[in-house]
Amino acid sequence: MHTRVERAETGVLLAAEYLRAGELVAFPTETVYGLGADARRDDAVRKIFAAKGRPSGNPLIVHVADPADARPAAGLTAHWPLVAEKLAKRFWPGPLTLIVPRGPGLSALVSGGRHTVALRCPGHPVADALLRTFGGPLAAPSANRSGFTSPTTAAHVRAELEGRVPLILDGGACQIGLESTVIDISENVPTVLRPGAITVEMLREAIGGVQLGMTTVRLDESAASPGLHSRHYAPRTTAYRFTRAQWPLAQQYAAARKPVGLLSISEVVYLAAPHETMRMPADETAYARALYGALREADECGLNAILVLMPEERGGMWMAIQDRLTRATEPMPG
Ligand code: TXA
Ligand code: MG
């Protein structure tokens, strides 16, 4: 399959045609690039799983143009809890995904066998234009091969999915750079399944009690149950995380396995050539925006490993950064 890349400003009409024909289109959102298909059609949604190499039990996020399109009347949900209304009012369009009881209007494949559906109204002009021009809900996971780093530019999408997607809309670099916050409000206590730019603090402020439901299973424990392990959002090169206190250990490792890459907040720690030091910003939003691009760059340098200094800051978006870093890496050996 030939992969066409079109500038977003001029490619939206064509993209909507592809989607109407049941084809896939990769498009920018404010978080990461998505791989979209008509969420009402089994044949179209099946192509997403095939292109990504994604296990069919892993459900997809359904994107809508307008918060009103999420309610039961639109056939996407069976029930629209009051807390969904509150969160949608406050944070949509934006980087928040709500898990609610599924309605009859969607392909069952988007839910991966669950009785719920994940919904998001993205806050990006190209995603918005595409959803409106297409005129229906779009299932869209991140536009990467399953398990690897999410793309934050059209070039990243191409590197992941060349020959597997017929059309990529190029809308430049994503502003946020990490995937949306996912909150499950289908049960009694709202539960954050994936932290993101809409922080736990912001959610608590809006609706009160919110619990954390992230489970980070250690890699070695999960060998017996593929699909459940925590390694995700990962570069191809083996990546190890270490804390500031483990810096001597990291230096030792680097000396033995030359050359390695080092991902560190500017000036905190540094490795001289032949190693590659990627200097990350100290500001949380800038760090988030730069993270996936930095991991990809490090991946292209022919390094023996990537060593990641875990930021020690707490709260705000650092939670999402730490979550993705933990999933992208293994603990430093030794
Ligand atoms: O920022 C984002 O959310 C991006 C852009 C493209 O919108 N999309 C994205 O999709 O990150 P994906 O498929 O890579 O991640 C969706 C996450 C997965 O961890 C999936 O397991 C979870 O949401 N999810 C989706 N539907 C769910 C459901 N019904 N119940 C529980 N988890 C669900
Ligand atoms: Mg993903």
mmCIF file of C-alpha atoms and ligand atoms in Angstrom:
data_model
loop_
_atom_site.group_PDB
_atom_site.id
_atom_site.type_symbol
_atom_site.label_atom_id
_atom_site.label_comp_id
_atom_site.label_asym_id
_atom_site.label_seq_id
_atom_site.Cartn_x
_atom_site.Cartn_y
_atom_site.Cartn_z
ATOM 1 C CA MET A 1 0.000 0.000 0.000
ATOM 2 C CA HIS A 2 1.242 3.468 -0.889
ATOM 3 C CA THR A 3 1.140 5.992 1.962
ATOM 4 C CA ARG A 4 0.132 9.483 0.944
ATOM 5 C CA VAL A 5 0.985 12.477 3.167
ATOM 6 C CA GLU A 6 -1.169 15.597 2.752
ATOM 7 C CA ARG A 7 -0.999 18.978 4.442
ATOM 8 C CA ALA A 8 -3.844 19.134 6.922
ATOM 9 C CA GLU A 9 -5.267 22.428 5.608
ATOM 10 C CA THR A 10 -5.911 21.009 2.169
ATOM 11 C CA GLY A 11 -6.284 17.294 2.923
ATOM 12 C CA VAL A 12 -9.373 17.184 5.126
ATOM 13 C CA LEU A 13 -11.922 16.683 2.318
ATOM 14 C CA LEU A 14 -9.909 13.848 0.835
ATOM 15 C CA ALA A 15 -9.449 12.321 4.282
ATOM 16 C CA ALA A 16 -13.213 12.342 4.891
ATOM 17 C CA GLU A 17 -13.649 10.512 1.556
ATOM 18 C CA TYR A 18 -11.182 7.816 2.618
ATOM 19 C CA LEU A 19 -13.040 7.419 5.919
ATOM 20 C CA ARG A 20 -16.397 7.130 4.135
ATOM 21 C CA ALA A 21 -14.891 4.385 1.995
ATOM 22 C CA GLY A 22 -14.007 2.493 5.193
ATOM 23 C CA GLU A 23 -10.299 3.342 4.940
ATOM 24 C CA LEU A 24 -7.859 4.492 7.632
ATOM 25 C CA VAL A 25 -6.553 8.053 8.017
ATOM 26 C CA ALA A 26 -3.865 9.197 10.451
ATOM 27 C CA PHE A 27 -4.508 12.695 11.797
ATOM 28 C CA PRO A 28 -3.125 15.103 14.411
ATOM 29 C CA THR A 29 -4.748 15.776 17.774
ATOM 30 C CA GLU A 30 -3.511 18.012 20.592
ATOM 31 C CA THR A 31 -2.089 14.944 22.396
ATOM 32 C CA VAL A 32 -0.593 12.562 19.813
ATOM 33 C CA TYR A 33 -1.449 11.497 16.236
ATOM 34 C CA GLY A 34 -4.418 9.138 15.941
ATOM 35 C CA LEU A 35 -5.141 6.335 13.458
ATOM 36 C CA GLY A 36 -8.786 6.912 12.587
ATOM 37 C CA ALA A 37 -11.593 4.806 11.138
ATOM 38 C CA ASP A 38 -15.407 4.959 11.111
ATOM 39 C CA ALA A 39 -16.307 3.747 14.626
ATOM 40 C CA ARG A 40 -19.648 2.357 13.410
ATOM 41 C CA ARG A 41 -18.166 -0.093 10.884
ATOM 42 C CA ASP A 42 -16.617 -3.428 11.824
ATOM 43 C CA ASP A 43 -14.704 -3.655 8.533
ATOM 44 C CA ALA A 44 -13.099 -0.227 9.076
ATOM 45 C CA VAL A 45 -12.293 -0.764 12.758
ATOM 46 C CA ARG A 46 -10.746 -4.140 11.982
ATOM 47 C CA LYS A 47 -8.190 -2.343 9.773
ATOM 48 C CA ILE A 48 -6.965 -0.355 12.786
ATOM 49 C CA PHE A 49 -6.108 -3.512 14.727
ATOM 50 C CA ALA A 50 -4.387 -4.988 11.649
ATOM 51 C CA ALA A 51 -2.327 -1.861 10.866
ATOM 52 C CA LYS A 52 -1.161 -1.481 14.473
ATOM 53 C CA GLY A 53 -0.685 -5.171 15.192
ATOM 54 C CA ARG A 54 -2.897 -4.515 18.202
ATOM 55 C CA PRO A 55 -4.505 -7.370 20.170
ATOM 56 C CA SER A 56 -8.282 -7.289 19.588
ATOM 57 C CA GLY A 57 -9.020 -7.239 23.329
ATOM 58 C CA ASN A 58 -7.413 -3.798 23.722
ATOM 59 C CA PRO A 59 -10.257 -1.280 23.256
ATOM 60 C CA LEU A 60 -10.088 1.945 21.203
ATOM 61 C CA ILE A 61 -10.995 5.554 21.958
ATOM 62 C CA VAL A 62 -13.928 6.935 19.964
ATOM 63 C CA HIS A 63 -13.603 10.607 18.987
ATOM 64 C CA VAL A 64 -16.547 12.952 18.516
ATOM 65 C CA ALA A 65 -16.799 16.483 17.086
ATOM 66 C CA ASP A 66 -19.200 17.774 19.654
ATOM 67 C CA PRO A 67 -19.886 16.916 23.310
ATOM 68 C CA ALA A 68 -23.564 16.508 22.363
ATOM 69 C CA ASP A 69 -22.590 13.644 20.027
ATOM 70 C CA ALA A 70 -21.536 11.587 23.037
ATOM 71 C CA ARG A 71 -24.976 11.242 24.641
ATOM 72 C CA PRO A 72 -27.372 8.289 24.360
ATOM 73 C CA ALA A 73 -29.380 10.030 21.644
ATOM 74 C CA ALA A 74 -26.354 9.699 19.361
ATOM 75 C CA GLY A 75 -26.254 5.945 19.965
ATOM 76 C CA LEU A 76 -22.706 5.988 21.319
ATOM 77 C CA THR A 77 -23.605 5.525 24.979
ATOM 78 C CA ALA A 78 -26.307 3.622 26.825
ATOM 79 C CA HIS A 79 -26.340 6.072 29.682
ATOM 80 C CA TRP A 80 -24.709 9.451 30.211
ATOM 81 C CA PRO A 81 -23.897 9.876 33.905
ATOM 82 C CA LEU A 82 -24.118 13.300 35.513
ATOM 83 C CA VAL A 83 -20.398 13.173 36.193
ATOM 84 C CA ALA A 84 -19.799 12.695 32.433
ATOM 85 C CA GLU A 85 -21.800 15.830 31.784
ATOM 86 C CA LYS A 86 -19.752 17.759 34.338
ATOM 87 C CA LEU A 87 -16.416 16.565 32.996
ATOM 88 C CA ALA A 88 -17.395 17.134 29.360
ATOM 89 C CA LYS A 89 -18.564 20.666 30.147
ATOM 90 C CA ARG A 90 -15.366 21.463 31.935
ATOM 91 C CA PHE A 91 -12.693 19.738 29.856
ATOM 92 C CA TRP A 92 -14.051 19.150 26.315
ATOM 93 C CA PRO A 93 -12.825 19.768 23.759
ATOM 94 C CA GLY A 94 -9.578 18.605 25.320
ATOM 95 C CA PRO A 95 -7.212 15.829 26.380
ATOM 96 C CA LEU A 96 -9.673 13.843 28.527
ATOM 97 C CA THR A 97 -11.189 10.439 27.673
ATOM 98 C CA LEU A 98 -14.338 9.278 29.483
ATOM 99 C CA ILE A 99 -15.227 5.607 29.853
ATOM 100 C CA VAL A 100 -19.000 5.196 29.960
ATOM 101 C CA PRO A 101 -21.551 2.411 29.255
ATOM 102 C CA ARG A 102 -21.560 1.677 25.493
ATOM 103 C CA GLY A 103 -24.511 2.330 23.214
ATOM 104 C CA PRO A 104 -25.871 0.391 20.201
ATOM 105 C CA GLY A 105 -24.518 2.690 17.487
ATOM 106 C CA LEU A 106 -20.886 1.591 17.573
ATOM 107 C CA SER A 107 -18.955 -1.352 16.192
ATOM 108 C CA ALA A 108 -18.571 -3.807 19.083
ATOM 109 C CA LEU A 109 -14.888 -4.058 18.149
ATOM 110 C CA VAL A 110 -14.090 -0.617 19.619
ATOM 111 C CA SER A 111 -14.890 -1.951 23.087
ATOM 112 C CA GLY A 112 -12.743 -5.081 22.858
ATOM 113 C CA GLY A 113 -15.451 -7.215 24.460
ATOM 114 C CA ARG A 114 -16.315 -4.765 27.270
ATOM 115 C CA HIS A 115 -19.708 -3.204 27.980
ATOM 116 C CA THR A 116 -18.122 0.253 28.042
ATOM 117 C CA VAL A 117 -16.756 2.713 25.486
ATOM 118 C CA ALA A 118 -14.014 5.350 25.734
ATOM 119 C CA LEU A 119 -15.043 8.754 24.323
ATOM 120 C CA ARG A 120 -13.081 11.910 23.659
ATOM 121 C CA CYS A 121 -13.770 15.245 21.997
ATOM 122 C CA PRO A 122 -10.324 16.414 20.833
ATOM 123 C CA GLY A 123 -9.224 20.042 20.988
ATOM 124 C CA HIS A 124 -7.229 20.317 17.765
ATOM 125 C CA PRO A 125 -8.470 22.284 14.750
ATOM 126 C CA VAL A 126 -7.550 19.537 12.261
ATOM 127 C CA ALA A 127 -9.146 16.741 14.304
ATOM 128 C CA ASP A 128 -12.204 18.946 14.712
ATOM 129 C CA ALA A 129 -12.418 19.769 10.978
ATOM 130 C CA LEU A 130 -11.992 16.106 10.073
ATOM 131 C CA LEU A 131 -14.707 14.923 12.498
ATOM 132 C CA ARG A 132 -17.132 17.574 11.240
ATOM 133 C CA THR A 133 -16.431 16.974 7.567
ATOM 134 C CA PHE A 134 -16.689 13.212 7.989
ATOM 135 C CA GLY A 135 -19.832 13.646 10.079
ATOM 136 C CA GLY A 136 -19.516 10.635 12.399
ATOM 137 C CA PRO A 137 -17.560 9.138 15.294
ATOM 138 C CA LEU A 138 -13.954 8.066 14.659
ATOM 139 C CA ALA A 139 -12.241 5.245 16.488
ATOM 140 C CA ALA A 140 -8.626 6.350 16.822
ATOM 141 C CA PRO A 141 -5.847 4.856 18.900
ATOM 142 C CA SER A 142 -2.401 6.410 18.749
ATOM 143 C CA ALA A 143 -0.928 5.965 15.251
ATOM 144 C CA ASN A 144 1.977 3.687 16.207
ATOM 145 C CA ARG A 145 2.676 -0.044 16.006
ATOM 146 C CA SER A 146 1.295 -1.700 19.122
ATOM 147 C CA GLY A 147 3.545 -1.346 22.187
ATOM 148 C CA PHE A 148 5.785 1.392 20.806
ATOM 149 C CA THR A 149 6.079 5.126 21.320
ATOM 150 C CA SER A 150 3.126 7.283 20.217
ATOM 151 C CA PRO A 151 3.804 9.633 17.276
ATOM 152 C CA THR A 152 3.809 13.389 17.826
ATOM 153 C CA THR A 153 4.632 14.415 14.227
ATOM 154 C CA ALA A 154 3.540 13.192 10.789
ATOM 155 C CA ALA A 155 7.111 11.961 10.213
ATOM 156 C CA HIS A 156 6.793 9.753 13.310
ATOM 157 C CA VAL A 157 3.542 8.299 11.931
ATOM 158 C CA ARG A 158 5.246 7.571 8.642
ATOM 159 C CA ALA A 159 8.141 5.848 10.401
ATOM 160 C CA GLU A 160 5.630 3.634 12.247
ATOM 161 C CA LEU A 161 2.984 2.956 9.610
ATOM 162 C CA GLU A 162 4.416 3.527 6.107
ATOM 163 C CA GLY A 163 2.659 1.047 3.811
ATOM 164 C CA ARG A 164 0.004 0.312 6.436
ATOM 165 C CA VAL A 165 -2.086 3.483 6.197
ATOM 166 C CA PRO A 166 -3.200 5.062 2.909
ATOM 167 C CA LEU A 167 -3.309 8.686 4.126
ATOM 168 C CA ILE A 168 -1.572 10.796 6.779
ATOM 169 C CA LEU A 169 -2.736 14.356 7.453
ATOM 170 C CA ASP A 170 0.271 16.454 8.430
ATOM 171 C CA GLY A 171 -0.726 19.092 10.978
ATOM 172 C CA GLY A 172 2.715 19.701 12.487
ATOM 173 C CA ALA A 173 3.872 18.748 15.972
ATOM 174 C CA CYS A 174 1.349 17.909 18.711
ATOM 175 C CA GLN A 175 1.145 20.503 21.452
ATOM 176 C CA ILE A 176 0.802 18.236 24.487
ATOM 177 C CA GLY A 177 2.850 15.256 23.343
ATOM 178 C CA LEU A 178 1.407 12.621 25.737
ATOM 179 C CA GLU A 179 -1.834 10.672 25.345
ATOM 180 C CA SER A 180 -5.078 11.898 26.927
ATOM 181 C CA THR A 181 -6.043 11.280 30.530
ATOM 182 C CA VAL A 182 -8.377 8.257 30.702
ATOM 183 C CA ILE A 183 -10.989 8.202 33.488
ATOM 184 C CA ASP A 184 -13.470 5.381 34.013
ATOM 185 C CA ILE A 185 -16.809 6.735 35.217
ATOM 186 C CA SER A 186 -18.834 3.640 34.386
ATOM 187 C CA GLU A 187 -18.539 2.356 37.976
ATOM 188 C CA ASN A 188 -19.169 4.024 41.326
ATOM 189 C CA VAL A 189 -15.824 5.672 42.027
ATOM 190 C CA PRO A 190 -14.307 7.589 39.101
ATOM 191 C CA THR A 191 -10.957 5.943 38.398
ATOM 192 C CA VAL A 192 -8.024 7.360 36.454
ATOM 193 C CA LEU A 193 -6.646 4.565 34.260
ATOM 194 C CA ARG A 194 -4.069 6.715 32.484
ATOM 195 C CA PRO A 195 -2.753 10.060 33.783
ATOM 196 C CA GLY A 196 -2.363 12.941 31.321
ATOM 197 C CA ALA A 197 -2.532 16.696 30.841
ATOM 198 C CA ILE A 198 -5.889 16.869 32.621
ATOM 199 C CA THR A 199 -4.289 16.110 35.969
ATOM 200 C CA VAL A 200 -5.697 14.213 38.939
ATOM 201 C CA GLU A 201 -5.709 17.518 40.840
ATOM 202 C CA MET A 202 -7.868 19.123 38.123
ATOM 203 C CA LEU A 203 -10.271 16.158 38.118
ATOM 204 C CA ARG A 204 -10.615 16.195 41.913
ATOM 205 C CA GLU A 205 -11.311 19.898 41.779
ATOM 206 C CA ALA A 206 -14.085 19.316 39.234
ATOM 207 C CA ILE A 207 -15.853 16.236 40.648
ATOM 208 C CA GLY A 208 -14.393 15.444 44.078
ATOM 209 C CA GLY A 209 -13.399 11.844 44.806
ATOM 210 C CA VAL A 210 -11.185 10.287 42.141
ATOM 211 C CA GLN A 211 -9.053 7.199 42.622
ATOM 212 C CA LEU A 212 -5.961 6.018 40.800
ATOM 213 C CA GLY A 213 -6.253 2.733 38.920
ATOM 214 C CA MET A 214 -2.932 2.492 37.104
ATOM 215 C CA THR A 215 -1.354 -0.911 37.466
ATOM 216 C CA THR A 216 2.245 -1.155 36.463
ATOM 217 C CA VAL A 217 3.025 -4.860 36.322
ATOM 218 C CA ARG A 218 6.730 -5.658 36.310
ATOM 219 C CA LEU A 219 7.989 -7.049 33.020
ATOM 220 C CA ASP A 220 9.538 -10.232 34.386
ATOM 221 C CA GLU A 221 6.362 -11.166 36.241
ATOM 222 C CA SER A 222 4.232 -10.962 33.152
ATOM 223 C CA ALA A 223 6.045 -13.235 30.724
ATOM 224 C CA ALA A 224 3.320 -15.837 31.198
ATOM 225 C CA SER A 225 0.520 -13.471 30.263
ATOM 226 C CA PRO A 226 1.390 -11.537 27.117
ATOM 227 C CA GLY A 227 -0.724 -8.434 26.660
ATOM 228 C CA LEU A 228 -0.959 -7.738 30.357
ATOM 229 C CA HIS A 229 2.612 -6.625 30.854
ATOM 230 C CA SER A 230 3.355 -2.962 31.441
ATOM 231 C CA ARG A 231 5.928 -2.383 28.701
ATOM 232 C CA HIS A 232 4.299 0.063 26.361
ATOM 233 C CA TYR A 233 5.041 3.451 24.848
ATOM 234 C CA ALA A 234 8.536 2.028 24.409
ATOM 235 C CA PRO A 235 11.446 2.740 22.068
ATOM 236 C CA ARG A 236 12.982 -0.190 20.154
ATOM 237 C CA THR A 237 16.320 0.171 21.956
ATOM 238 C CA THR A 238 16.285 -1.296 25.464
ATOM 239 C CA ALA A 239 15.717 1.537 27.897
ATOM 240 C CA TYR A 240 16.546 1.545 31.616
ATOM 241 C CA ARG A 241 15.330 3.992 34.224
ATOM 242 C CA PHE A 242 17.384 5.123 37.183
ATOM 243 C CA THR A 243 17.051 7.562 40.051
ATOM 244 C CA ARG A 244 19.469 10.314 40.978
ATOM 245 C CA ALA A 245 20.835 8.089 43.767
ATOM 246 C CA GLN A 246 21.626 5.410 41.157
ATOM 247 C CA TRP A 247 23.790 7.722 39.024
ATOM 248 C CA PRO A 248 27.050 5.889 39.909
ATOM 249 C CA LEU A 249 25.414 2.633 38.787
ATOM 250 C CA ALA A 250 24.279 4.268 35.541
ATOM 251 C CA GLN A 251 27.806 5.587 34.884
ATOM 252 C CA GLN A 252 29.233 2.118 35.449
ATOM 253 C CA TYR A 253 26.724 0.619 33.063
ATOM 254 C CA ALA A 254 27.509 3.271 30.445
ATOM 255 C CA ALA A 255 31.254 2.637 30.697
ATOM 256 C CA ALA A 256 30.729 -1.084 30.125
ATOM 257 C CA ARG A 257 28.237 -0.741 27.250
ATOM 258 C CA LYS A 258 29.542 2.193 25.175
ATOM 259 C CA PRO A 259 27.822 4.006 23.551
ATOM 260 C CA VAL A 260 24.569 4.603 25.398
ATOM 261 C CA GLY A 261 22.012 7.402 25.290
ATOM 262 C CA LEU A 262 21.182 9.439 28.368
ATOM 263 C CA LEU A 263 17.861 11.221 28.806
ATOM 264 C CA SER A 264 18.184 13.755 31.574
ATOM 265 C CA ILE A 265 16.756 17.092 32.574
ATOM 266 C CA SER A 266 19.342 19.672 31.391
ATOM 267 C CA GLU A 267 22.458 19.910 33.495
ATOM 268 C CA VAL A 268 21.363 17.375 36.135
ATOM 269 C CA VAL A 269 23.620 14.600 34.837
ATOM 270 C CA TYR A 270 25.654 14.312 31.643
ATOM 271 C CA LEU A 271 27.649 11.705 29.708
ATOM 272 C CA ALA A 272 30.421 12.812 27.311
ATOM 273 C CA ALA A 273 30.970 11.418 23.786
ATOM 274 C CA PRO A 274 30.804 8.740 22.451
ATOM 275 C CA HIS A 275 27.594 8.672 24.477
ATOM 276 C CA GLU A 276 24.583 10.765 23.476
ATOM 277 C CA THR A 277 23.030 13.013 26.118
ATOM 278 C CA MET A 278 19.497 14.222 25.342
ATOM 279 C CA ARG A 279 18.800 17.318 27.448
ATOM 280 C CA MET A 280 15.175 17.488 28.537
ATOM 281 C CA PRO A 281 13.420 20.682 29.671
ATOM 282 C CA ALA A 282 12.840 21.224 33.403
ATOM 283 C CA ASP A 283 9.307 22.468 32.795
ATOM 284 C CA GLU A 284 6.669 19.702 32.912
ATOM 285 C CA THR A 285 4.662 20.719 29.849
ATOM 286 C CA ALA A 286 7.824 21.221 27.787
ATOM 287 C CA TYR A 287 9.211 17.886 29.016
ATOM 288 C CA ALA A 288 5.983 16.102 28.028
ATOM 289 C CA ARG A 289 5.999 17.697 24.576
ATOM 290 C CA ALA A 290 9.617 16.691 23.946
ATOM 291 C CA LEU A 291 9.592 13.179 25.421
ATOM 292 C CA TYR A 292 8.488 10.908 22.571
ATOM 293 C CA GLY A 293 10.571 12.794 19.997
ATOM 294 C CA ALA A 294 13.647 12.441 22.223
ATOM 295 C CA LEU A 295 13.089 8.687 22.667
ATOM 296 C CA ARG A 296 12.713 8.320 18.896
ATOM 297 C CA GLU A 297 15.888 10.308 18.231
ATOM 298 C CA ALA A 298 17.820 8.251 20.744
ATOM 299 C CA ASP A 299 16.431 5.145 19.037
ATOM 300 C CA GLU A 300 18.005 6.172 15.730
ATOM 301 C CA CYS A 301 21.563 6.602 17.040
ATOM 302 C CA GLY A 302 22.628 2.944 17.096
ATOM 303 C CA LEU A 303 23.028 2.946 20.878
ATOM 304 C CA ASN A 304 23.385 -0.120 23.080
ATOM 305 C CA ALA A 305 20.828 1.196 25.555
ATOM 306 C CA ILE A 306 18.971 4.325 26.582
ATOM 307 C CA LEU A 307 19.349 5.362 30.232
ATOM 308 C CA VAL A 308 16.591 7.553 31.591
ATOM 309 C CA LEU A 309 16.960 9.667 34.714
ATOM 310 C CA MET A 310 13.542 9.630 36.382
ATOM 311 C CA PRO A 311 12.385 13.162 37.225
ATOM 312 C CA GLU A 312 11.764 13.478 40.957
ATOM 313 C CA GLU A 313 9.166 16.223 40.782
ATOM 314 C CA ARG A 314 5.661 15.305 41.932
ATOM 315 C CA GLY A 315 2.155 16.406 41.006
ATOM 316 C CA GLY A 316 0.652 17.992 37.902
ATOM 317 C CA MET A 317 1.782 16.518 34.645
ATOM 318 C CA TRP A 318 4.812 14.837 36.204
ATOM 319 C CA MET A 319 2.523 11.935 37.079
ATOM 320 C CA ALA A 320 1.817 11.302 33.387
ATOM 321 C CA ILE A 321 5.501 11.701 32.511
ATOM 322 C CA GLN A 322 6.543 9.222 35.209
ATOM 323 C CA ASP A 323 3.830 6.794 34.134
ATOM 324 C CA ARG A 324 5.008 6.785 30.488
ATOM 325 C CA LEU A 325 8.696 6.611 31.459
ATOM 326 C CA THR A 326 7.997 3.668 33.742
ATOM 327 C CA ARG A 327 6.190 1.840 30.956
ATOM 328 C CA ALA A 328 8.844 2.672 28.348
ATOM 329 C CA THR A 329 11.734 1.367 30.484
ATOM 330 C CA GLU A 330 12.918 -1.416 32.738
ATOM 331 C CA PRO A 331 14.633 -0.872 36.068
ATOM 332 C CA MET A 332 18.405 -0.354 35.798
ATOM 333 C CA PRO A 333 20.117 -3.743 36.204
ATOM 334 C CA GLY A 334 22.657 -4.288 38.980
HETATM 335 O O1 TXA B 1 -4.624 11.074 23.383
HETATM 336 C C1 TXA B 1 -5.184 10.030 23.087
HETATM 337 O O2 TXA B 1 -6.012 9.469 23.838
HETATM 338 C C2 TXA B 1 -4.850 9.405 21.717
HETATM 339 C C3 TXA B 1 -5.414 10.340 20.639
HETATM 340 C C4 TXA B 1 -5.250 9.783 19.254
HETATM 341 O O3 TXA B 1 -6.741 10.657 20.923
HETATM 342 N N1 TXA B 1 -5.392 8.083 21.612
HETATM 343 C C5 TXA B 1 -4.887 7.034 22.317
HETATM 344 O O4 TXA B 1 -5.507 5.833 22.080
HETATM 345 O O5 TXA B 1 -3.958 7.143 23.081
HETATM 346 P P1 TXA B 1 -4.908 4.419 22.492
HETATM 347 O O6 TXA B 1 -5.804 3.407 21.867
HETATM 348 O O7 TXA B 1 -3.480 4.345 22.120
HETATM 349 O O8 TXA B 1 -5.103 4.367 24.034
HETATM 350 C C6 TXA B 1 -6.395 4.141 24.561
HETATM 351 C C7 TXA B 1 -6.321 3.697 25.980
HETATM 352 C C8 TXA B 1 -5.779 2.286 26.077
HETATM 353 O O9 TXA B 1 -4.938 2.188 27.202
HETATM 354 C C9 TXA B 1 -7.047 1.468 26.242
HETATM 355 O O10 TXA B 1 -6.810 0.255 26.908
HETATM 356 C C10 TXA B 1 -7.919 2.402 27.050
HETATM 357 O O11 TXA B 1 -7.616 3.689 26.551
HETATM 358 N N2 TXA B 1 -9.357 2.136 26.818
HETATM 359 C C11 TXA B 1 -10.066 2.366 25.693
HETATM 360 N N3 TXA B 1 -11.348 1.950 25.832
HETATM 361 C C12 TXA B 1 -11.439 1.449 27.083
HETATM 362 C C13 TXA B 1 -12.505 0.836 27.830
HETATM 363 N N4 TXA B 1 -13.737 0.681 27.317
HETATM 364 N N5 TXA B 1 -12.226 0.426 29.079
HETATM 365 C C14 TXA B 1 -10.986 0.570 29.603
HETATM 366 N N6 TXA B 1 -9.937 1.138 28.947
HETATM 367 C C15 TXA B 1 -10.169 1.557 27.708
HETATM 368 MG MG MG B 2 -1.490 3.916 22.171
#
